[in-house]
Amino acid sequence: SQTIHQWPATLVQPVGSPLSLECTVEGTSNPNLYWYRQAAGRGLQLLFYSVGIGQISSEVPQNLSASRPQDRQFILSSKKLLLSDSGFYLCAWRAGGKHGYTFGSGTRLTVV
Amino acid sequence: TQLLEQSPQFLSIQEGENLTVYCNSSSVFSSLQWYRQEPGEGPVLLVTVVTGGEVKKLKRLTFQFGDARKDSSLHITAAQPGDTGLYLCAGPTSGTYKYIFGTGTRLKVLA
């Protein structure tokens, strides 16, 4: 069966520090991968998506970036965090041609 | 730009009551999904509706896709405290791999 792992679960980082969040998927190949951010108790904002290794589409201009170094690995990064980067970050995958996402358990990022 | 608006934004009801949550758009969607999210966790897919007018049931939850595929509803019969959570609708944007999410309905069922 397919599983998705996302870590860390919580993170407190100072303003100006770098960020690296990792997401891996098991049990499938060539998944579509997504990074979303969720403001407190609200809907999800798409940040990045990838349909293949090295292929990244950015939805929101900001100081975040994403990379897909391997088929089932998706990384969200920042060189210098801002206070406004605080939020709940969710990784998700979807099989090509299939409906709906499977989400990871999320990372709560607090920038102080 | 395709948007999904959900209503109501918040809902607090007593155990045993019925409720309906709505997801509306001015755009046509090829499918819509409903998710439930609990605090501190990722959303979990409940159902996908694909055909206009389609009705799907998941125990006490009934999902309907509008005939024109621009809206959907979620009806919960005899709500229980375990139904508490954030309900999100989502749909694929035209010609892309991206899904957009609705604004969410936060449901609280009181025992």
PDB file of C-alpha atoms in Angstrom:
ATOM      1  CA  SER A   1       0.000   0.000   0.000  1.00  0.00           C
ATOM      2  CA  GLN A   2       1.032   3.585  -0.531  1.00  0.00           C
ATOM      3  CA  THR A   3       2.202   5.738   2.351  1.00  0.00           C
ATOM      4  CA  ILE A   4       3.402   9.307   2.628  1.00  0.00           C
ATOM      5  CA  HIS A   5       5.833  10.544   5.246  1.00  0.00           C
ATOM      6  CA  GLN A   6       6.383  14.145   6.170  1.00  0.00           C
ATOM      7  CA  TRP A   7       8.766  15.539   8.751  1.00  0.00           C
ATOM      8  CA  PRO A   8       9.333  17.177  11.104  1.00  0.00           C
ATOM      9  CA  ALA A   9       5.912  17.430  12.736  1.00  0.00           C
ATOM     10  CA  THR A  10       6.683  20.728  14.433  1.00  0.00           C
ATOM     11  CA  LEU A  11       9.407  23.280  13.939  1.00  0.00           C
ATOM     12  CA  VAL A  12      10.259  26.590  15.585  1.00  0.00           C
ATOM     13  CA  GLN A  13      12.756  28.659  13.653  1.00  0.00           C
ATOM     14  CA  PRO A  14      14.117  32.191  14.069  1.00  0.00           C
ATOM     15  CA  VAL A  15      13.558  34.822  11.395  1.00  0.00           C
ATOM     16  CA  GLY A  16      16.312  34.683   8.800  1.00  0.00           C
ATOM     17  CA  SER A  17      17.159  31.028   9.354  1.00  0.00           C
ATOM     18  CA  PRO A  18      16.993  28.403   6.573  1.00  0.00           C
ATOM     19  CA  LEU A  19      14.254  25.801   6.194  1.00  0.00           C
ATOM     20  CA  SER A  20      14.099  22.289   4.834  1.00  0.00           C
ATOM     21  CA  LEU A  21      10.949  20.173   4.999  1.00  0.00           C
ATOM     22  CA  GLU A  22      11.005  16.713   3.497  1.00  0.00           C
ATOM     23  CA  CYS A  23       8.276  14.506   2.113  1.00  0.00           C
ATOM     24  CA  THR A  24       8.601  10.970   0.779  1.00  0.00           C
ATOM     25  CA  VAL A  25       6.086   8.611  -0.765  1.00  0.00           C
ATOM     26  CA  GLU A  26       6.306   4.832  -0.680  1.00  0.00           C
ATOM     27  CA  GLY A  27       4.542   2.150  -2.648  1.00  0.00           C
ATOM     28  CA  THR A  28       4.016   4.054  -5.888  1.00  0.00           C
ATOM     29  CA  SER A  29       6.031   5.428  -8.763  1.00  0.00           C
ATOM     30  CA  ASN A  30       5.896   8.713 -10.657  1.00  0.00           C
ATOM     31  CA  PRO A  31       3.407  10.356  -8.309  1.00  0.00           C
ATOM     32  CA  ASN A  32       2.263  13.951  -8.718  1.00  0.00           C
ATOM     33  CA  LEU A  33       3.562  15.745  -5.606  1.00  0.00           C
ATOM     34  CA  TYR A  34       2.277  18.920  -3.975  1.00  0.00           C
ATOM     35  CA  TRP A  35       3.133  21.357  -1.205  1.00  0.00           C
ATOM     36  CA  TYR A  36       0.254  23.284   0.374  1.00  0.00           C
ATOM     37  CA  ARG A  37       0.172  25.813   3.186  1.00  0.00           C
ATOM     38  CA  GLN A  38      -2.802  26.238   5.462  1.00  0.00           C
ATOM     39  CA  ALA A  39      -3.581  29.296   7.542  1.00  0.00           C
ATOM     40  CA  ALA A  40      -5.169  28.596  10.906  1.00  0.00           C
ATOM     41  CA  GLY A  41      -8.425  26.667  10.412  1.00  0.00           C
ATOM     42  CA  ARG A  42      -8.810  27.671   6.787  1.00  0.00           C
ATOM     43  CA  GLY A  43      -8.488  26.297   3.292  1.00  0.00           C
ATOM     44  CA  LEU A  44      -5.306  25.221   1.579  1.00  0.00           C
ATOM     45  CA  GLN A  45      -3.075  27.365  -0.612  1.00  0.00           C
ATOM     46  CA  LEU A  46      -1.071  25.542  -3.269  1.00  0.00           C
ATOM     47  CA  LEU A  47       2.613  26.464  -3.151  1.00  0.00           C
ATOM     48  CA  PHE A  48       4.354  24.049  -5.527  1.00  0.00           C
ATOM     49  CA  TYR A  49       3.599  20.943  -7.517  1.00  0.00           C
ATOM     50  CA  SER A  50       5.716  18.472  -9.437  1.00  0.00           C
ATOM     51  CA  VAL A  51       4.811  15.925 -12.089  1.00  0.00           C
ATOM     52  CA  GLY A  52       8.305  14.413 -12.341  1.00  0.00           C
ATOM     53  CA  ILE A  53      11.914  14.506 -11.173  1.00  0.00           C
ATOM     54  CA  GLY A  54      13.334  18.003 -11.460  1.00  0.00           C
ATOM     55  CA  GLN A  55       9.995  19.423 -12.667  1.00  0.00           C
ATOM     56  CA  ILE A  56       8.680  22.101 -10.304  1.00  0.00           C
ATOM     57  CA  SER A  57       5.801  24.506 -10.855  1.00  0.00           C
ATOM     58  CA  SER A  58       5.483  27.460  -8.502  1.00  0.00           C
ATOM     59  CA  GLU A  59       2.105  28.923  -7.717  1.00  0.00           C
ATOM     60  CA  VAL A  60       2.917  31.736  -5.308  1.00  0.00           C
ATOM     61  CA  PRO A  61       5.932  34.074  -5.613  1.00  0.00           C
ATOM     62  CA  GLN A  62       7.677  34.093  -2.259  1.00  0.00           C
ATOM     63  CA  ASN A  63      10.921  33.207  -0.567  1.00  0.00           C
ATOM     64  CA  LEU A  64      10.188  29.484  -0.631  1.00  0.00           C
ATOM     65  CA  SER A  65      11.451  26.971  -3.161  1.00  0.00           C
ATOM     66  CA  ALA A  66      10.864  23.300  -3.860  1.00  0.00           C
ATOM     67  CA  SER A  67      12.939  20.495  -5.314  1.00  0.00           C
ATOM     68  CA  ARG A  68      12.333  16.916  -6.388  1.00  0.00           C
ATOM     69  CA  PRO A  69      15.694  15.175  -6.416  1.00  0.00           C
ATOM     70  CA  GLN A  70      14.167  11.682  -6.596  1.00  0.00           C
ATOM     71  CA  ASP A  71      10.924  10.268  -7.939  1.00  0.00           C
ATOM     72  CA  ARG A  72       9.282   9.945  -4.534  1.00  0.00           C
ATOM     73  CA  GLN A  73      10.985  12.770  -2.642  1.00  0.00           C
ATOM     74  CA  PHE A  74       9.763  16.350  -2.457  1.00  0.00           C
ATOM     75  CA  ILE A  75      11.564  19.053  -0.479  1.00  0.00           C
ATOM     76  CA  LEU A  76      10.396  22.516   0.545  1.00  0.00           C
ATOM     77  CA  SER A  77      13.155  25.011   1.337  1.00  0.00           C
ATOM     78  CA  SER A  78      13.895  28.574   2.214  1.00  0.00           C
ATOM     79  CA  LYS A  79      17.193  30.403   2.544  1.00  0.00           C
ATOM     80  CA  LYS A  80      15.834  32.996   4.981  1.00  0.00           C
ATOM     81  CA  LEU A  81      12.521  32.578   6.786  1.00  0.00           C
ATOM     82  CA  LEU A  82      10.106  35.438   7.334  1.00  0.00           C
ATOM     83  CA  LEU A  83       7.522  35.761  10.095  1.00  0.00           C
ATOM     84  CA  SER A  84       4.834  35.402   7.424  1.00  0.00           C
ATOM     85  CA  ASP A  85       6.137  31.924   6.572  1.00  0.00           C
ATOM     86  CA  SER A  86       4.578  30.552   9.755  1.00  0.00           C
ATOM     87  CA  GLY A  87       1.806  28.067   9.085  1.00  0.00           C
ATOM     88  CA  PHE A  88       0.828  24.458   8.625  1.00  0.00           C
ATOM     89  CA  TYR A  89       2.603  22.889   5.659  1.00  0.00           C
ATOM     90  CA  LEU A  90       1.136  19.846   3.985  1.00  0.00           C
ATOM     91  CA  CYS A  91       2.655  17.523   1.435  1.00  0.00           C
ATOM     92  CA  ALA A  92       0.359  15.466  -0.757  1.00  0.00           C
ATOM     93  CA  TRP A  93       0.557  13.001  -3.599  1.00  0.00           C
ATOM     94  CA  ARG A  94      -1.830  11.964  -6.318  1.00  0.00           C
ATOM     95  CA  ALA A  95      -1.515   9.155  -8.821  1.00  0.00           C
ATOM     96  CA  GLY A  96      -1.717  10.371 -12.394  1.00  0.00           C
ATOM     97  CA  GLY A  97      -5.244  10.036 -13.726  1.00  0.00           C
ATOM     98  CA  LYS A  98      -6.687   9.435 -10.272  1.00  0.00           C
ATOM     99  CA  HIS A  99      -8.967  11.671  -8.256  1.00  0.00           C
ATOM    100  CA  GLY A 100      -8.092  13.180  -4.908  1.00  0.00           C
ATOM    101  CA  TYR A 101      -5.006  13.528  -2.776  1.00  0.00           C
ATOM    102  CA  THR A 102      -3.382  11.592   0.000  1.00  0.00           C
ATOM    103  CA  PHE A 103      -1.903  14.026   2.485  1.00  0.00           C
ATOM    104  CA  GLY A 104       0.965  13.744   4.892  1.00  0.00           C
ATOM    105  CA  SER A 105       0.456  14.541   8.542  1.00  0.00           C
ATOM    106  CA  GLY A 106       1.736  18.089   8.145  1.00  0.00           C
ATOM    107  CA  THR A 107       4.457  20.291   9.647  1.00  0.00           C
ATOM    108  CA  ARG A 108       3.562  23.118  12.012  1.00  0.00           C
ATOM    109  CA  LEU A 109       6.155  25.850  11.365  1.00  0.00           C
ATOM    110  CA  THR A 110       6.452  28.789  13.724  1.00  0.00           C
ATOM    111  CA  VAL A 111       8.874  31.533  12.795  1.00  0.00           C
ATOM    112  CA  VAL A 112       9.867  33.648  15.788  1.00  0.00           C
TER     113      VAL A 112
ATOM    114  CA  THR B   1      -9.967  32.021 -11.961  1.00  0.00           C
ATOM    115  CA  GLN B   2     -11.804  29.060 -10.511  1.00  0.00           C
ATOM    116  CA  LEU B   3     -12.940  29.447  -6.917  1.00  0.00           C
ATOM    117  CA  LEU B   4     -14.777  27.213  -4.473  1.00  0.00           C
ATOM    118  CA  GLU B   5     -16.854  28.917  -1.798  1.00  0.00           C
ATOM    119  CA  GLN B   6     -18.095  26.916   1.164  1.00  0.00           C
ATOM    120  CA  SER B   7     -20.927  27.746   3.501  1.00  0.00           C
ATOM    121  CA  PRO B   8     -21.442  28.033   6.319  1.00  0.00           C
ATOM    122  CA  GLN B   9     -17.961  28.928   7.513  1.00  0.00           C
ATOM    123  CA  PHE B  10     -18.689  27.719  11.054  1.00  0.00           C
ATOM    124  CA  LEU B  11     -21.348  25.394  12.401  1.00  0.00           C
ATOM    125  CA  SER B  12     -21.968  24.318  15.976  1.00  0.00           C
ATOM    126  CA  ILE B  13     -24.768  21.826  16.560  1.00  0.00           C
ATOM    127  CA  GLN B  14     -26.007  19.357  19.143  1.00  0.00           C
ATOM    128  CA  GLU B  15     -25.468  15.629  18.812  1.00  0.00           C
ATOM    129  CA  GLY B  16     -28.295  14.020  16.836  1.00  0.00           C
ATOM    130  CA  GLU B  17     -29.059  17.032  14.649  1.00  0.00           C
ATOM    131  CA  ASN B  18     -28.839  17.036  10.859  1.00  0.00           C
ATOM    132  CA  LEU B  19     -26.795  19.500   8.844  1.00  0.00           C
ATOM    133  CA  THR B  20     -25.840  20.410   5.299  1.00  0.00           C
ATOM    134  CA  VAL B  21     -22.618  22.007   4.084  1.00  0.00           C
ATOM    135  CA  TYR B  22     -22.381  23.609   0.661  1.00  0.00           C
ATOM    136  CA  CYS B  23     -19.593  24.031  -1.874  1.00  0.00           C
ATOM    137  CA  ASN B  24     -20.305  26.424  -4.727  1.00  0.00           C
ATOM    138  CA  SER B  25     -18.530  27.742  -7.793  1.00  0.00           C
ATOM    139  CA  SER B  26     -19.317  29.704 -10.920  1.00  0.00           C
ATOM    140  CA  SER B  27     -17.079  27.283 -12.841  1.00  0.00           C
ATOM    141  CA  VAL B  28     -17.698  23.741 -14.019  1.00  0.00           C
ATOM    142  CA  PHE B  29     -15.573  21.035 -12.417  1.00  0.00           C
ATOM    143  CA  SER B  30     -14.886  17.602 -13.861  1.00  0.00           C
ATOM    144  CA  SER B  31     -15.028  16.219 -10.334  1.00  0.00           C
ATOM    145  CA  LEU B  32     -15.210  17.386  -6.737  1.00  0.00           C
ATOM    146  CA  GLN B  33     -13.754  15.819  -3.634  1.00  0.00           C
ATOM    147  CA  TRP B  34     -14.675  16.185   0.011  1.00  0.00           C
ATOM    148  CA  TYR B  35     -12.119  15.932   2.804  1.00  0.00           C
ATOM    149  CA  ARG B  36     -12.302  16.004   6.597  1.00  0.00           C
ATOM    150  CA  GLN B  37      -9.429  17.385   8.604  1.00  0.00           C
ATOM    151  CA  GLU B  38      -8.854  17.091  12.337  1.00  0.00           C
ATOM    152  CA  PRO B  39      -6.638  19.543  14.231  1.00  0.00           C
ATOM    153  CA  GLY B  40      -2.937  19.014  13.629  1.00  0.00           C
ATOM    154  CA  GLU B  41      -3.462  16.425  10.918  1.00  0.00           C
ATOM    155  CA  GLY B  42      -3.660  16.338   7.141  1.00  0.00           C
ATOM    156  CA  PRO B  43      -7.041  16.228   5.378  1.00  0.00           C
ATOM    157  CA  VAL B  44      -8.460  12.777   4.673  1.00  0.00           C
ATOM    158  CA  LEU B  45     -10.346  12.105   1.472  1.00  0.00           C
ATOM    159  CA  LEU B  46     -13.982  11.147   2.095  1.00  0.00           C
ATOM    160  CA  VAL B  47     -15.439  10.901  -1.381  1.00  0.00           C
ATOM    161  CA  THR B  48     -15.110  11.905  -5.019  1.00  0.00           C
ATOM    162  CA  VAL B  49     -18.139  12.785  -7.153  1.00  0.00           C
ATOM    163  CA  VAL B  50     -17.750  12.795 -10.897  1.00  0.00           C
ATOM    164  CA  THR B  51     -21.117  12.752 -12.654  1.00  0.00           C
ATOM    165  CA  GLY B  52     -23.598  15.642 -12.561  1.00  0.00           C
ATOM    166  CA  GLY B  53     -26.457  14.767 -10.223  1.00  0.00           C
ATOM    167  CA  GLU B  54     -24.491  11.946  -8.602  1.00  0.00           C
ATOM    168  CA  VAL B  55     -25.304  11.026  -5.018  1.00  0.00           C
ATOM    169  CA  LYS B  56     -22.928   9.018  -2.836  1.00  0.00           C
ATOM    170  CA  LYS B  57     -23.471   7.802   0.690  1.00  0.00           C
ATOM    171  CA  LEU B  58     -20.860   7.060   3.299  1.00  0.00           C
ATOM    172  CA  LYS B  59     -22.687   5.806   6.401  1.00  0.00           C
ATOM    173  CA  ARG B  60     -24.482   8.917   7.766  1.00  0.00           C
ATOM    174  CA  LEU B  61     -22.873  11.232   5.191  1.00  0.00           C
ATOM    175  CA  THR B  62     -24.573  11.938   1.863  1.00  0.00           C
ATOM    176  CA  PHE B  63     -22.722  13.761  -0.901  1.00  0.00           C
ATOM    177  CA  GLN B  64     -24.342  15.251  -3.973  1.00  0.00           C
ATOM    178  CA  PHE B  65     -22.844  16.755  -7.118  1.00  0.00           C
ATOM    179  CA  GLY B  66     -24.958  19.419  -8.807  1.00  0.00           C
ATOM    180  CA  ASP B  67     -26.461  18.670 -12.190  1.00  0.00           C
ATOM    181  CA  ALA B  68     -24.324  21.394 -13.809  1.00  0.00           C
ATOM    182  CA  ARG B  69     -21.219  20.221 -11.903  1.00  0.00           C
ATOM    183  CA  LYS B  70     -20.745  23.673 -10.370  1.00  0.00           C
ATOM    184  CA  ASP B  71     -21.689  22.808  -6.809  1.00  0.00           C
ATOM    185  CA  SER B  72     -21.815  20.043  -4.263  1.00  0.00           C
ATOM    186  CA  SER B  73     -23.347  19.430  -0.870  1.00  0.00           C
ATOM    187  CA  LEU B  74     -22.557  17.279   2.131  1.00  0.00           C
ATOM    188  CA  HIS B  75     -25.427  16.240   4.381  1.00  0.00           C
ATOM    189  CA  ILE B  76     -24.815  14.617   7.744  1.00  0.00           C
ATOM    190  CA  THR B  77     -27.672  12.779   9.440  1.00  0.00           C
ATOM    191  CA  ALA B  78     -27.741  12.475  13.228  1.00  0.00           C
ATOM    192  CA  ALA B  79     -24.399  14.156  13.758  1.00  0.00           C
ATOM    193  CA  GLN B  80     -22.039  12.725  16.353  1.00  0.00           C
ATOM    194  CA  PRO B  81     -19.100  14.321  18.211  1.00  0.00           C
ATOM    195  CA  GLY B  82     -16.768  12.231  16.042  1.00  0.00           C
ATOM    196  CA  ASP B  83     -17.959  14.234  13.021  1.00  0.00           C
ATOM    197  CA  THR B  84     -16.270  17.332  14.429  1.00  0.00           C
ATOM    198  CA  GLY B  85     -13.630  18.751  12.119  1.00  0.00           C
ATOM    199  CA  LEU B  86     -12.887  20.972   9.153  1.00  0.00           C
ATOM    200  CA  TYR B  87     -14.671  19.933   5.973  1.00  0.00           C
ATOM    201  CA  LEU B  88     -13.044  20.909   2.708  1.00  0.00           C
ATOM    202  CA  CYS B  89     -14.190  20.541  -0.868  1.00  0.00           C
ATOM    203  CA  ALA B  90     -11.671  20.485  -3.701  1.00  0.00           C
ATOM    204  CA  GLY B  91     -11.621  20.180  -7.445  1.00  0.00           C
ATOM    205  CA  PRO B  92      -9.158  20.041 -10.339  1.00  0.00           C
ATOM    206  CA  THR B  93      -8.508  23.231 -12.260  1.00  0.00           C
ATOM    207  CA  SER B  94      -9.074  23.010 -15.979  1.00  0.00           C
ATOM    208  CA  GLY B  95      -6.296  21.401 -17.961  1.00  0.00           C
ATOM    209  CA  THR B  96      -3.813  21.265 -15.120  1.00  0.00           C
ATOM    210  CA  TYR B  97      -2.556  18.940 -12.415  1.00  0.00           C
ATOM    211  CA  LYS B  98      -3.609  21.394  -9.744  1.00  0.00           C
ATOM    212  CA  TYR B  99      -6.501  21.079  -7.330  1.00  0.00           C
ATOM    213  CA  ILE B 100      -8.010  24.076  -5.621  1.00  0.00           C
ATOM    214  CA  PHE B 101      -9.613  23.898  -2.204  1.00  0.00           C
ATOM    215  CA  GLY B 102     -12.679  25.541  -0.810  1.00  0.00           C
ATOM    216  CA  THR B 103     -12.645  27.966   2.085  1.00  0.00           C
ATOM    217  CA  GLY B 104     -13.668  25.229   4.531  1.00  0.00           C
ATOM    218  CA  THR B 105     -16.508  24.623   6.987  1.00  0.00           C
ATOM    219  CA  ARG B 106     -15.578  24.093  10.618  1.00  0.00           C
ATOM    220  CA  LEU B 107     -18.090  21.787  12.280  1.00  0.00           C
ATOM    221  CA  LYS B 108     -18.391  21.230  16.000  1.00  0.00           C
ATOM    222  CA  VAL B 109     -20.825  18.636  17.302  1.00  0.00           C
ATOM    223  CA  LEU B 110     -21.619  18.986  20.998  1.00  0.00           C
ATOM    224  CA  ALA B 111     -22.418  15.935  23.098  1.00  0.00           C
TER     225      ALA B 111
END
